[in-house]
Coordinates of C-alpha atoms in Angstrom, one line a residue:
Chain A
M1 CA -1.6 -19.1 -27.1
P2 CA -5.0 -17.5 -26.7
T3 CA -6.2 -15.3 -29.5
T4 CA -9.2 -13.1 -29.7
A5 CA -9.9 -9.8 -31.5
I6 CA -9.5 -7.8 -28.3
A7 CA -7.1 -9.6 -26.1
G8 CA -4.5 -10.5 -28.7
P9 CA -1.1 -9.0 -28.6
A10 CA -1.8 -6.5 -31.3
P11 CA 0.3 -3.3 -31.3
D12 CA -1.3 -0.1 -30.0
P13 CA -2.6 1.5 -33.2
M14 CA -2.4 4.9 -31.7
G15 CA 1.1 4.7 -30.5
A16 CA 1.9 7.2 -27.8
G17 CA -1.6 8.7 -28.1
R18 CA -3.0 5.8 -26.1
T19 CA -6.6 6.4 -27.0
L20 CA -8.3 3.2 -28.0
T21 CA -10.1 3.5 -31.3
P22 CA -13.4 1.7 -32.2
E23 CA -11.8 -0.3 -35.0
F24 CA -9.4 -1.7 -32.4
L25 CA -12.3 -3.2 -30.6
A26 CA -14.3 -6.2 -31.5
P27 CA -18.0 -5.8 -32.1
E28 CA -20.0 -5.9 -28.9
T29 CA -21.7 -9.2 -29.4
P30 CA -19.3 -12.2 -29.2
T31 CA -19.5 -14.8 -31.9
P32 CA -20.5 -18.4 -31.2
E33 CA -16.8 -19.3 -31.7
T34 CA -15.8 -16.8 -29.0
I35 CA -18.5 -18.0 -26.7
A36 CA -17.4 -21.6 -27.1
H37 CA -13.8 -20.6 -26.5
L38 CA -14.6 -18.7 -23.3
E39 CA -16.7 -21.6 -22.0
E40 CA -13.8 -24.0 -22.8
R41 CA -11.4 -21.6 -20.9
A42 CA -13.8 -21.5 -17.9
R43 CA -13.7 -25.3 -17.9
H44 CA -10.0 -25.2 -18.0
V45 CA -10.0 -22.9 -14.9
R46 CA -12.1 -25.5 -13.0
L47 CA -10.1 -28.5 -14.1
E48 CA -6.8 -26.8 -13.3
T49 CA -8.1 -25.7 -10.0
I50 CA -8.9 -29.3 -9.1
R51 CA -5.5 -30.5 -10.4
L52 CA -3.6 -27.8 -8.4
I53 CA -5.5 -28.1 -5.2
A54 CA -4.8 -31.9 -5.3
I55 CA -1.1 -30.9 -4.9
A56 CA -1.8 -28.6 -1.9
K57 CA -4.3 -31.0 -0.4
V58 CA -6.6 -28.1 0.6
G59 CA -7.8 -25.1 -1.3
H60 CA -10.6 -22.7 -2.3
Y61 CA -12.6 -24.7 -4.8
S62 CA -15.9 -23.1 -4.6
S63 CA -14.6 -19.5 -4.4
T64 CA -12.7 -20.1 -7.7
F65 CA -15.5 -21.9 -9.4
S66 CA -17.9 -19.0 -8.9
C67 CA -15.6 -16.7 -10.8
A68 CA -14.3 -19.1 -13.5
E69 CA -16.3 -17.4 -16.3
L70 CA -15.2 -14.0 -15.0
F71 CA -11.6 -15.1 -15.2
A72 CA -12.1 -16.5 -18.7
T73 CA -14.0 -13.5 -20.1
L74 CA -11.5 -11.0 -18.7
Y75 CA -8.3 -12.8 -19.8
Y76 CA -9.5 -14.1 -23.2
D77 CA -11.8 -11.3 -24.3
A78 CA -11.9 -8.1 -22.3
M79 CA -8.4 -7.3 -21.3
R80 CA -5.6 -5.9 -23.5
L81 CA -2.5 -8.0 -22.9
R82 CA 0.6 -9.0 -24.7
H83 CA 1.7 -12.6 -24.8
G84 CA 4.9 -13.1 -22.8
E85 CA 5.0 -9.5 -21.7
P86 CA 3.6 -9.4 -18.2
R87 CA 5.1 -5.9 -17.5
W88 CA 3.9 -4.2 -20.7
P89 CA 3.2 -0.7 -19.4
D90 CA 0.0 -0.2 -21.4
R91 CA -1.6 -3.5 -20.4
D92 CA -4.9 -3.6 -18.7
R93 CA -4.6 -4.5 -15.0
F94 CA -6.4 -7.1 -12.9
L95 CA -6.5 -7.1 -9.1
M96 CA -8.1 -9.5 -6.8
G97 CA -9.6 -8.5 -3.5
K98 CA -10.6 -12.1 -3.1
G99 CA -7.0 -13.3 -3.5
H100 CA -8.0 -16.8 -2.4
A101 CA -9.2 -17.5 -5.9
A102 CA -5.7 -17.1 -7.3
V103 CA -5.5 -20.8 -8.0
G104 CA -7.9 -20.3 -10.9
L105 CA -5.9 -17.3 -12.2
Y106 CA -2.4 -18.9 -12.4
P107 CA -3.3 -21.3 -15.3
L108 CA -4.4 -18.3 -17.3
L109 CA -1.2 -16.4 -16.6
A110 CA 0.8 -19.4 -17.6
D111 CA -1.3 -19.6 -20.8
W112 CA -0.4 -16.0 -21.6
G113 CA 3.3 -17.0 -21.4
F114 CA 4.0 -14.9 -18.3
F115 CA 5.7 -17.9 -16.6
P116 CA 6.5 -21.5 -17.6
K117 CA 3.6 -23.9 -17.3
E118 CA 5.7 -26.3 -15.4
L119 CA 5.5 -24.0 -12.3
L120 CA 1.9 -25.0 -12.0
D121 CA 2.9 -28.5 -11.2
G122 CA 4.7 -27.3 -8.0
Y123 CA 1.8 -25.2 -6.7
T124 CA 2.3 -24.3 -3.0
R125 CA 5.4 -26.5 -2.7
L126 CA 8.5 -25.0 -1.0
G127 CA 10.3 -22.7 -3.3
N128 CA 7.4 -22.4 -5.8
P129 CA 6.1 -18.8 -6.3
L130 CA 2.5 -19.9 -6.6
G131 CA 0.6 -19.8 -3.3
D132 CA -3.0 -19.8 -2.2
H133 CA -2.9 -16.0 -2.4
P134 CA -1.1 -14.1 -5.3
D135 CA 2.2 -12.4 -4.8
M136 CA 3.2 -9.8 -7.4
T137 CA 6.9 -9.9 -6.4
K138 CA 7.0 -13.7 -7.1
V139 CA 4.6 -14.3 -9.9
P140 CA 4.9 -12.5 -13.3
G141 CA 1.5 -11.4 -14.5
V142 CA 0.1 -10.9 -11.0
D143 CA -0.5 -7.1 -11.1
F144 CA -0.9 -6.7 -7.3
S145 CA -0.5 -8.9 -4.3
S146 CA -3.5 -9.9 -2.3
G147 CA -4.4 -11.7 0.8
S148 CA -5.7 -9.1 3.2
I149 CA -9.2 -8.4 2.0
G150 CA -10.3 -4.8 1.3
H151 CA -7.1 -3.3 -0.2
A152 CA -7.5 -4.0 -3.9
L153 CA -9.9 -1.3 -4.9
S154 CA -7.6 1.3 -3.4
A155 CA -4.6 -0.1 -5.2
G156 CA -6.6 -0.2 -8.4
L157 CA -7.5 3.4 -8.0
G158 CA -3.9 4.2 -7.5
M159 CA -3.0 2.5 -10.8
V160 CA -5.6 4.7 -12.5
M161 CA -4.1 7.8 -10.9
G162 CA -0.6 6.8 -11.8
G163 CA -1.5 5.9 -15.4
R164 CA -3.3 9.2 -15.7
M165 CA -0.1 11.1 -14.6
M166 CA 2.0 9.0 -16.9
G167 CA -0.3 9.6 -19.9
R168 CA -1.3 6.0 -20.3
R169 CA -4.8 4.8 -20.9
F170 CA -5.4 1.3 -19.6
D171 CA -8.4 -0.2 -17.8
V172 CA -8.1 -1.5 -14.3
Y173 CA -10.3 -4.5 -13.3
V174 CA -10.7 -5.2 -9.6
M175 CA -12.5 -8.4 -8.6
L176 CA -14.0 -8.3 -5.1
G177 CA -15.7 -10.9 -3.1
D178 CA -19.2 -10.1 -1.8
G179 CA -18.1 -10.7 1.8
E180 CA -15.4 -8.2 1.1
M181 CA -18.1 -5.5 0.9
Q182 CA -18.0 -5.6 4.7
E183 CA -14.5 -4.1 4.7
G184 CA -14.6 -0.3 5.4
Q185 CA -11.6 0.4 3.1
V186 CA -13.7 -0.7 0.0
W187 CA -16.0 2.2 0.6
E188 CA -13.2 4.7 1.1
A189 CA -11.9 3.6 -2.3
A190 CA -15.4 3.7 -3.8
M191 CA -15.9 7.3 -2.7
A192 CA -12.5 8.3 -3.9
A193 CA -12.8 6.7 -7.3
A194 CA -16.0 8.5 -8.0
H195 CA -14.5 11.7 -6.8
Q196 CA -11.5 11.2 -9.1
K197 CA -13.8 10.3 -12.1
A198 CA -12.0 7.1 -12.6
G199 CA -13.9 6.0 -15.6
N200 CA -11.4 3.3 -16.5
L201 CA -11.8 1.6 -13.1
I202 CA -14.1 -1.4 -13.1
A203 CA -15.0 -3.2 -9.9
I204 CA -16.5 -6.7 -10.3
V205 CA -18.3 -8.1 -7.3
D206 CA -18.4 -11.9 -7.4
R207 CA -21.8 -12.1 -5.7
N208 CA -21.8 -15.8 -4.8
G209 CA -23.6 -15.3 -1.5
Y210 CA -21.2 -17.1 0.8
Q211 CA -18.2 -16.3 3.0
L212 CA -16.2 -18.4 5.3
D213 CA -18.7 -18.4 8.2
G214 CA -21.8 -18.9 6.1
Q215 CA -24.2 -16.9 3.9
V216 CA -23.1 -13.3 3.5
D217 CA -26.5 -11.9 4.3
E218 CA -26.6 -13.9 7.6
V219 CA -23.0 -13.1 8.6
M220 CA -23.3 -9.3 7.8
G221 CA -25.9 -8.1 5.3
I222 CA -24.6 -6.1 2.4
E223 CA -27.9 -5.4 0.5
P224 CA -29.1 -3.3 -1.2
L225 CA -25.7 -3.6 -2.9
A226 CA -26.4 -2.0 -6.3
D227 CA -28.0 1.0 -4.6
K228 CA -24.9 1.3 -2.3
W229 CA -22.6 1.5 -5.3
R230 CA -24.9 3.9 -7.1
A231 CA -25.1 6.1 -4.1
F232 CA -21.3 6.2 -4.0
G233 CA -21.3 7.6 -7.6
W234 CA -20.7 4.5 -9.6
E235 CA -22.4 3.2 -12.8
V236 CA -23.8 -0.2 -11.8
H237 CA -24.5 -3.3 -14.0
E238 CA -25.9 -6.5 -12.8
V239 CA -25.2 -9.7 -14.8
D240 CA -25.3 -13.4 -14.7
G241 CA -21.7 -14.2 -13.8
H242 CA -21.7 -17.6 -15.5
D243 CA -23.1 -16.4 -18.9
V244 CA -19.9 -15.7 -20.9
A245 CA -21.9 -14.1 -23.7
A246 CA -23.5 -11.6 -21.4
L247 CA -20.2 -11.0 -19.6
A248 CA -18.3 -10.4 -22.8
T249 CA -20.9 -8.1 -24.2
L250 CA -20.9 -6.1 -21.0
F251 CA -17.2 -5.8 -20.7
R252 CA -16.9 -4.9 -24.4
R253 CA -19.4 -2.1 -23.9
L254 CA -17.6 -0.8 -20.9
K255 CA -14.3 -0.8 -22.8
Q256 CA -15.8 1.0 -25.8
D257 CA -17.5 3.7 -23.7
K258 CA -14.7 6.3 -23.6
T259 CA -17.0 9.1 -22.4
R260 CA -17.8 7.4 -19.1
R261 CA -16.6 9.6 -16.2
K262 CA -18.0 7.3 -13.5
P263 CA -16.2 4.1 -12.4
A264 CA -18.3 1.0 -13.2
C265 CA -19.3 -1.7 -10.9
V266 CA -20.4 -5.1 -12.3
I267 CA -22.3 -7.1 -9.8
A268 CA -21.9 -10.7 -11.1
R269 CA -24.6 -13.0 -9.7
T270 CA -22.8 -16.3 -9.3
L271 CA -23.1 -19.7 -7.6
K272 CA -20.4 -20.6 -5.1
G273 CA -19.0 -23.9 -6.4
K274 CA -20.6 -23.5 -9.8
G275 CA -20.0 -26.5 -12.1
V276 CA -19.8 -29.2 -9.5
G277 CA -23.3 -30.2 -8.2
Y278 CA -22.4 -31.2 -4.7
M279 CA -20.5 -27.9 -4.1
E280 CA -23.4 -25.9 -5.5
R281 CA -25.8 -27.6 -3.2
E282 CA -23.8 -27.7 0.0
A283 CA -22.3 -24.8 2.0
G284 CA -18.9 -25.4 3.5
W285 CA -16.8 -25.7 0.4
H286 CA -15.1 -22.3 0.8
L287 CA -12.1 -24.4 1.8
G288 CA -12.0 -28.0 1.1
Y289 CA -10.3 -31.2 -0.1
L290 CA -11.5 -33.8 -2.5
A291 CA -11.1 -37.5 -2.1
P292 CA -9.9 -39.2 -5.3
E293 CA -13.4 -40.6 -6.1
D294 CA -15.0 -37.1 -5.5
E295 CA -12.3 -35.6 -7.7
A296 CA -13.0 -37.9 -10.5
A297 CA -16.7 -37.2 -10.3
A298 CA -16.2 -33.5 -10.2
I299 CA -13.9 -33.7 -13.3
A300 CA -16.5 -35.8 -15.1
E301 CA -19.2 -33.3 -14.3
I302 CA -17.1 -30.3 -15.5
M303 CA -16.3 -32.2 -18.7
G304 CA -20.1 -32.4 -19.3
Q305 CA -20.8 -35.9 -18.3
P306 CA -23.9 -36.7 -16.3
A307 CA -23.4 -36.5 -12.6
G308 CA -23.4 -39.9 -11.0
S309 CA -24.9 -40.7 -7.6
A310 CA -21.4 -41.2 -6.2
I311 CA -20.9 -37.4 -6.4
L312 CA -23.4 -36.9 -3.6
Q313 CA -21.3 -38.9 -1.2
G314 CA -18.6 -36.3 -1.4
D315 CA -18.0 -34.6 2.0
A316 CA -15.3 -32.1 2.6
Q317 CA -16.1 -31.6 6.2
Chain B
M1 CA 7.7 32.5 3.2
T2 CA 4.2 33.7 2.6
A3 CA 1.1 31.7 2.1
T4 CA -0.5 33.9 -0.5
N5 CA 2.2 33.5 -3.2
T6 CA 2.1 29.7 -3.2
L7 CA -1.6 28.9 -3.0
A8 CA -4.1 28.6 -5.7
G9 CA -6.8 30.4 -3.7
P10 CA -6.7 33.2 -1.2
V11 CA -6.0 32.2 2.4
N12 CA -7.5 34.4 5.2
P13 CA -4.6 36.0 7.1
G14 CA -6.4 35.4 10.3
S15 CA -7.0 31.7 9.6
W16 CA -5.2 28.6 11.0
Q17 CA -4.2 27.7 7.5
Y18 CA -2.4 30.9 7.1
R19 CA -0.6 30.5 10.4
Q20 CA 0.5 27.0 9.4
L21 CA 1.9 28.2 6.1
N22 CA 3.8 31.1 7.6
A23 CA 6.7 31.6 9.9
R24 CA 5.0 29.8 12.7
A25 CA 6.0 26.5 11.2
P26 CA 8.9 27.3 8.7
G27 CA 10.0 23.7 8.7
L28 CA 6.9 22.7 6.8
S29 CA 8.2 24.4 3.6
Y30 CA 11.0 21.9 3.2
L31 CA 8.7 19.0 2.4
S32 CA 7.0 20.8 -0.5
D33 CA 10.1 22.4 -1.7
A34 CA 12.1 19.2 -1.8
L35 CA 9.3 17.4 -3.7
S36 CA 9.2 20.3 -6.1
A37 CA 12.9 20.0 -6.6
L38 CA 12.5 16.4 -7.5
V39 CA 9.8 17.3 -10.1
E40 CA 12.1 20.0 -11.5
D41 CA 14.8 17.4 -11.8
G42 CA 12.5 15.3 -14.0
H43 CA 11.4 12.7 -11.4
P44 CA 7.9 11.3 -11.8
V45 CA 6.7 12.4 -8.4
M46 CA 3.2 12.6 -7.0
A47 CA 2.1 13.7 -3.5
G48 CA -1.0 13.0 -1.5
T49 CA -2.4 13.7 1.9
A50 CA -5.5 12.9 3.9
D51 CA -7.1 16.3 4.7
L52 CA -3.8 17.7 6.1
Q53 CA -2.3 19.8 3.3
Y54 CA -1.9 22.7 5.7
S55 CA -0.6 20.7 8.6
N56 CA 2.2 19.3 6.5
G57 CA 2.6 22.2 4.1
L58 CA 1.9 20.1 1.0
A59 CA -0.6 22.9 0.0
R60 CA 2.5 24.6 -1.4
F61 CA 3.3 21.6 -3.6
A62 CA -0.4 21.3 -4.5
A63 CA -0.6 24.9 -5.7
R64 CA 2.6 24.5 -7.8
Y65 CA 1.7 21.1 -9.3
P66 CA -2.1 20.5 -9.0
D67 CA -1.9 17.6 -11.5
R68 CA 0.6 15.8 -9.2
F69 CA -1.3 16.2 -6.0
I70 CA -4.1 13.9 -4.7
Q71 CA -6.3 15.0 -1.9
F72 CA -7.5 11.7 -0.4
G73 CA -9.8 13.2 2.2
I74 CA -9.9 11.5 5.6
S75 CA -9.2 8.0 4.3
E76 CA -5.6 7.2 5.3
Q77 CA -5.8 3.4 4.5
N78 CA -7.2 4.1 1.1
M79 CA -4.4 6.6 0.6
V80 CA -1.6 4.2 1.5
S81 CA -3.0 1.3 -0.7
A82 CA -3.6 3.7 -3.6
A83 CA 0.0 5.0 -3.2
A84 CA 1.1 1.4 -3.7
G85 CA -1.0 1.2 -6.9
I86 CA 0.4 4.5 -8.1
A87 CA 3.9 3.1 -7.6
T88 CA 3.2 0.2 -9.9
T89 CA 2.9 2.6 -12.8
G90 CA 6.4 4.0 -12.5
V91 CA 5.4 7.1 -10.5
M92 CA 7.0 7.7 -7.1
P93 CA 4.3 8.7 -4.6
F94 CA 4.9 10.6 -1.4
V95 CA 1.9 10.4 1.0
A96 CA 1.7 12.3 4.2
T97 CA -0.4 12.3 7.3
F98 CA 0.0 12.5 11.1
A99 CA 2.5 9.8 12.2
S100 CA 0.0 8.5 14.7
F101 CA -2.5 7.6 12.0
L102 CA 0.1 6.5 9.4
G103 CA 2.0 4.2 11.7
L104 CA -0.9 2.7 13.5
L105 CA -4.1 3.0 11.5
C106 CA -2.3 2.1 8.2
C107 CA 0.1 -0.5 9.6
E108 CA -1.2 -3.4 7.6
Q109 CA -1.6 -1.5 4.3
I110 CA 2.1 -0.5 4.7
R111 CA 3.1 -4.0 5.4
M112 CA 1.0 -5.7 2.6
D113 CA 0.7 -3.2 -0.2
V114 CA 3.9 -1.2 0.2
A115 CA 6.7 -3.2 1.9
Y116 CA 5.7 -6.8 1.1
S117 CA 5.0 -5.7 -2.5
A118 CA 8.4 -3.9 -2.6
L119 CA 7.0 -0.7 -4.1
P120 CA 8.9 2.6 -3.8
V121 CA 6.3 4.4 -1.9
R122 CA 7.4 7.3 0.4
L123 CA 5.4 7.5 3.6
I124 CA 5.7 10.8 5.5
G125 CA 4.6 10.6 9.2
H126 CA 4.6 14.2 10.5
H127 CA 3.9 15.6 13.9
A128 CA 5.6 12.5 15.3
G129 CA 6.2 11.9 18.9
I130 CA 4.5 14.3 21.3
A131 CA 4.6 17.2 18.8
L132 CA 0.8 17.6 18.8
G133 CA 0.9 18.4 22.5
F134 CA -2.5 19.3 23.9
Y135 CA -4.4 17.9 20.8
G136 CA -4.3 14.7 22.7
T137 CA -2.5 11.5 23.3
S138 CA -4.6 10.1 20.4
H139 CA -2.5 12.3 18.1
H140 CA 0.9 11.4 19.7
A141 CA 3.0 8.9 17.9
T142 CA 5.3 7.1 20.3
E143 CA 5.0 3.7 18.8
D144 CA 5.6 4.3 15.1
L145 CA 9.3 3.6 15.0
A146 CA 8.8 0.3 16.7
I147 CA 6.1 -0.7 14.2
M148 CA 7.9 0.5 11.1
R149 CA 11.2 -1.0 12.2
S150 CA 9.7 -4.5 12.3
I151 CA 8.3 -4.3 8.8
A152 CA 10.7 -6.1 6.5
G153 CA 12.0 -4.2 3.5
L154 CA 11.1 -0.7 4.8
T155 CA 13.7 1.9 5.3
V156 CA 13.0 4.1 8.4
V157 CA 14.4 7.6 8.5
N158 CA 13.9 10.2 11.2
P159 CA 15.5 13.5 10.0
A160 CA 16.7 16.0 12.5
D161 CA 15.3 19.0 10.7
G162 CA 14.0 20.4 7.5
P163 CA 17.3 20.6 5.6
Q164 CA 18.1 17.0 6.5
L165 CA 14.6 16.0 5.4
A166 CA 15.1 17.8 2.1
A167 CA 18.5 16.0 1.7
A168 CA 16.9 12.6 2.5
I169 CA 14.1 13.3 0.0
K170 CA 16.6 14.2 -2.7
A171 CA 18.6 11.0 -1.9
S172 CA 15.3 8.9 -2.1
A173 CA 15.2 9.5 -5.8
D174 CA 17.8 6.7 -6.2
H175 CA 16.5 4.5 -3.3
P176 CA 14.6 1.5 -4.6
E177 CA 13.0 0.5 -1.3
P178 CA 9.9 2.0 0.3
I179 CA 10.7 4.6 3.0
Y180 CA 9.1 5.9 6.1
F181 CA 10.1 9.4 6.9
R182 CA 9.3 10.4 10.5
I183 CA 9.3 14.2 10.9
G184 CA 8.2 16.8 13.4
R185 CA 5.8 19.7 13.3
G186 CA 8.0 22.2 11.4
Q187 CA 8.8 24.4 14.4
E188 CA 12.1 22.8 15.3
P189 CA 15.3 24.8 15.1
N190 CA 17.6 23.7 12.3
V191 CA 20.6 21.6 13.1
Y192 CA 22.0 21.8 9.5
D193 CA 22.4 24.2 6.7
D194 CA 20.6 23.7 3.5
L195 CA 21.0 20.3 1.9
P196 CA 23.6 18.7 4.2
D197 CA 25.3 15.5 3.1
F198 CA 22.9 12.6 3.6
R199 CA 23.3 8.8 3.0
F200 CA 20.7 6.3 4.1
G201 CA 22.1 4.2 6.9
K202 CA 25.2 6.4 7.5
A203 CA 25.0 8.2 10.9
I204 CA 26.5 11.6 11.4
E205 CA 29.0 12.1 14.2
H206 CA 28.9 15.5 15.7
E207 CA 31.2 15.0 18.7
T208 CA 33.2 12.1 20.2
G209 CA 33.6 11.5 23.9
T210 CA 34.9 8.9 26.3
D211 CA 32.5 9.4 29.3
L212 CA 29.2 9.1 27.4
T213 CA 27.9 9.3 23.8
I214 CA 24.4 10.4 23.0
I215 CA 22.8 8.7 20.1
A216 CA 19.8 10.8 19.1
C217 CA 17.4 10.9 16.2
G218 CA 14.9 13.3 14.8
T219 CA 13.8 16.3 16.8
M220 CA 16.0 15.2 19.7
V221 CA 19.2 15.9 17.8
H222 CA 19.0 19.7 18.3
P223 CA 18.4 19.7 22.1
S224 CA 21.0 17.0 22.4
R225 CA 23.5 19.1 20.6
E226 CA 22.8 22.0 22.9
A227 CA 23.2 19.8 26.0
V228 CA 26.4 18.3 24.7
R229 CA 27.9 21.8 24.2
A230 CA 27.1 22.7 27.8
L231 CA 28.4 19.4 29.1
R232 CA 31.6 19.6 27.2
A233 CA 32.1 23.2 28.3
S234 CA 32.0 22.0 31.9
G235 CA 34.8 19.5 31.1
L236 CA 32.9 16.3 30.5
S237 CA 33.8 14.1 27.5
V238 CA 30.5 13.6 25.8
G239 CA 29.9 12.6 22.2
L240 CA 26.9 13.0 19.9
I241 CA 25.7 10.9 17.0
D242 CA 22.8 11.8 14.8
M243 CA 21.2 8.5 14.0
H244 CA 18.9 9.7 11.3
T245 CA 18.3 6.3 9.8
I246 CA 16.7 3.9 12.3
K247 CA 16.7 1.1 9.7
P248 CA 19.1 0.0 8.4
L249 CA 20.9 1.1 11.6
D250 CA 24.5 2.2 11.3
R251 CA 26.0 -0.6 13.4
D252 CA 29.5 0.5 12.9
A253 CA 28.8 3.9 14.4
V254 CA 27.1 2.3 17.4
L255 CA 29.9 -0.1 18.0
A256 CA 32.6 2.6 17.5
A257 CA 30.9 4.8 20.1
A258 CA 30.5 1.9 22.5
E259 CA 34.2 1.1 22.1
R260 CA 35.1 4.7 22.9
S261 CA 32.6 5.6 25.6
R262 CA 31.7 4.0 28.9
I263 CA 28.0 4.8 28.5
I264 CA 25.7 5.1 25.5
L265 CA 22.6 7.2 26.0
T266 CA 19.8 7.0 23.3
V267 CA 17.5 10.0 23.1
E268 CA 14.3 9.8 21.1
E269 CA 10.8 11.3 21.0
H270 CA 9.3 7.8 21.2
N271 CA 8.7 5.0 23.6
I272 CA 12.0 3.7 24.9
L273 CA 10.7 0.2 23.8
G274 CA 11.3 -0.8 20.2
G275 CA 12.5 2.5 18.7
L276 CA 16.0 3.9 18.5
G277 CA 16.9 2.7 22.0
G278 CA 15.6 -0.8 21.1
A279 CA 17.6 -0.8 17.9
V280 CA 20.8 0.3 19.6
A281 CA 20.3 -2.2 22.4
E282 CA 20.1 -5.1 19.9
V283 CA 23.4 -4.1 18.3
M284 CA 25.2 -3.6 21.6
A285 CA 23.8 -6.8 23.2
E286 CA 24.7 -9.0 20.2
A287 CA 28.2 -7.5 20.0
G288 CA 28.7 -7.8 23.8
T289 CA 30.0 -4.3 24.3
K290 CA 31.5 -3.2 27.6
A291 CA 29.7 0.1 27.4
V292 CA 26.4 0.4 29.2
L293 CA 23.2 1.5 27.5
I294 CA 20.7 3.8 28.9
R295 CA 17.6 4.7 27.0
H296 CA 15.9 8.1 27.3
G297 CA 12.5 8.9 25.9
I298 CA 8.9 8.2 26.8
R299 CA 9.0 5.4 29.4
D300 CA 6.3 3.0 28.2
E301 CA 3.4 5.3 29.2
Y302 CA 0.8 7.3 27.4
S303 CA 2.2 10.8 27.1
L304 CA 0.4 13.6 28.9
I305 CA -1.3 16.5 27.1
A306 CA 0.2 20.0 27.3
P307 CA 1.7 22.5 25.0
P308 CA 4.6 20.7 23.3
T309 CA 7.3 22.8 24.9
H310 CA 5.8 22.0 28.3
L311 CA 5.9 18.3 27.4
Y312 CA 9.5 18.4 26.3
R313 CA 10.4 20.0 29.6
H314 CA 8.3 17.5 31.6
Y315 CA 9.8 14.5 29.9
Q316 CA 13.3 16.0 30.0
L317 CA 13.5 16.0 26.2
D318 CA 14.6 19.6 25.9
A319 CA 18.3 20.7 26.1
A320 CA 18.2 21.4 29.8
G321 CA 16.4 18.1 30.5
I322 CA 18.9 16.1 28.5
E323 CA 21.8 17.8 30.1
T324 CA 20.3 17.0 33.6
V325 CA 19.9 13.3 32.6
V326 CA 23.5 13.1 31.5
R327 CA 24.8 14.8 34.6
D328 CA 22.8 12.5 36.8
I329 CA 24.2 9.5 35.0
L330 CA 27.8 10.7 35.3
A331 CA 27.4 11.9 38.9

């Protein structure tokens, strides 16, 4: 089971008081061991994504690869979770506007003991709860269903409001696609979250630059994105979304800052397809399928072996 | 009921808000009062609206429980999705806006975030049907029952009046599924006394008849009852059923009425397609009843604009109109 200073299944030291104390939190800067652990977990996300999509025969490789470090940092450093207790009421929540990256989340949920790992082996098969998009009624550990883009930030805000009424203090992380910024409801929720001073709501934009029909800024421009969030009353941070040390430091700071009354938006600059050279270089991998030889090359590259020329022959089209 | 004793701030007696909160729409008080009763009984209730706290009377609840009220502003979709998020934390949210916007604008949020996610959100669509009269067809909701009825896992209730709404809200505390409450504009005469018996999915039989049975819902129960009284007084054997729950529909009540009566007449403030008439038609067709079905309501058209009482007369959805419809059928 995963163990880190923050994310481990430690009891709440404040009991019913629910206020996180500084000593409960790890220092802001992650240790080299933590960084190595998070990098290994990000590799695990990519390898499992390849393994699971091979079962379905088609899937969202590149959309998942762009947020592998985000998944790893959130689930193994930032979030307060309890192993085997997916419904622990004081847990931090994670919602995905870009639900199509769920294939990368499932292995982490299994790792946390929320459901048996064997379920992964039947990904997308009839009767298996794990589909391309996450379903909270079927998959323990999925905090909210996704699939229609644009709803998640509203639902996350609702969790903040409900937690506030129930006297619970947890953080709510909502990962949004950059194409998702085109949905009007995102901005309804952004306006409302600032109005409600939802300081424990953290939006993360996976700014990988692509959506299904091409480059985000060609399909429908969203810049200046940071200015938009600031104008809506959010505290904005821009970060390299593949640098686990930077991500962990930022998320730790956000968690420690109990005086923040603004919701926080993390714009994570990422590469769609990060970790597999031919996906990074070619558009069109939003949905794809790997031939066996391409799969082997991708795995080798993720495992840190030099990329061979055969990789470039990969063609998902 | 006065506005000033329930609001946090002063309300100008000449203002629209004051009129809404006073005797002009007494039915509005039932929503807030029923929610307050749930709070007083210890239920973790929250309420929200989208810039319509005076139209639906939730201003009363907001003044009483400001920490349990969320003003969402004019963002209905955000409100519905946020209500789903609220429900995940163990709170029971009631969110209210005009039925036209809730049922149509927020249809997908209701399907995805509320019903598909199986969260106990309570959706209140008020001013349903043609209740908003001359405000425009944009504000009329004659499709919402059809839409909501086709969303799996959603209970659909159309109370006849404020007391029945209050009873349904009280009953909802023990109802695990999400619910769509379809209500009027708060100016309808009451059919029931305070807190009548209410069970989801259990119709209320007012009268039995062999010539014809009216199955009505929502605001159409009161004028139907008036019509049935006049018809029975003239010797016709006419029954009346209040079908307050559109889904799950009380099949037994429909089939019993169809066994007893030659004709079933559904009466609804809704398109005759897909709503109460559609639901009853499905039951009767599948069972192969001998009774004939006639559907009365808005006949697949965009309703005209006029003061509501003029519209009810025009569409024969007032007591006199319903009586005429029945006499014409039985002639």
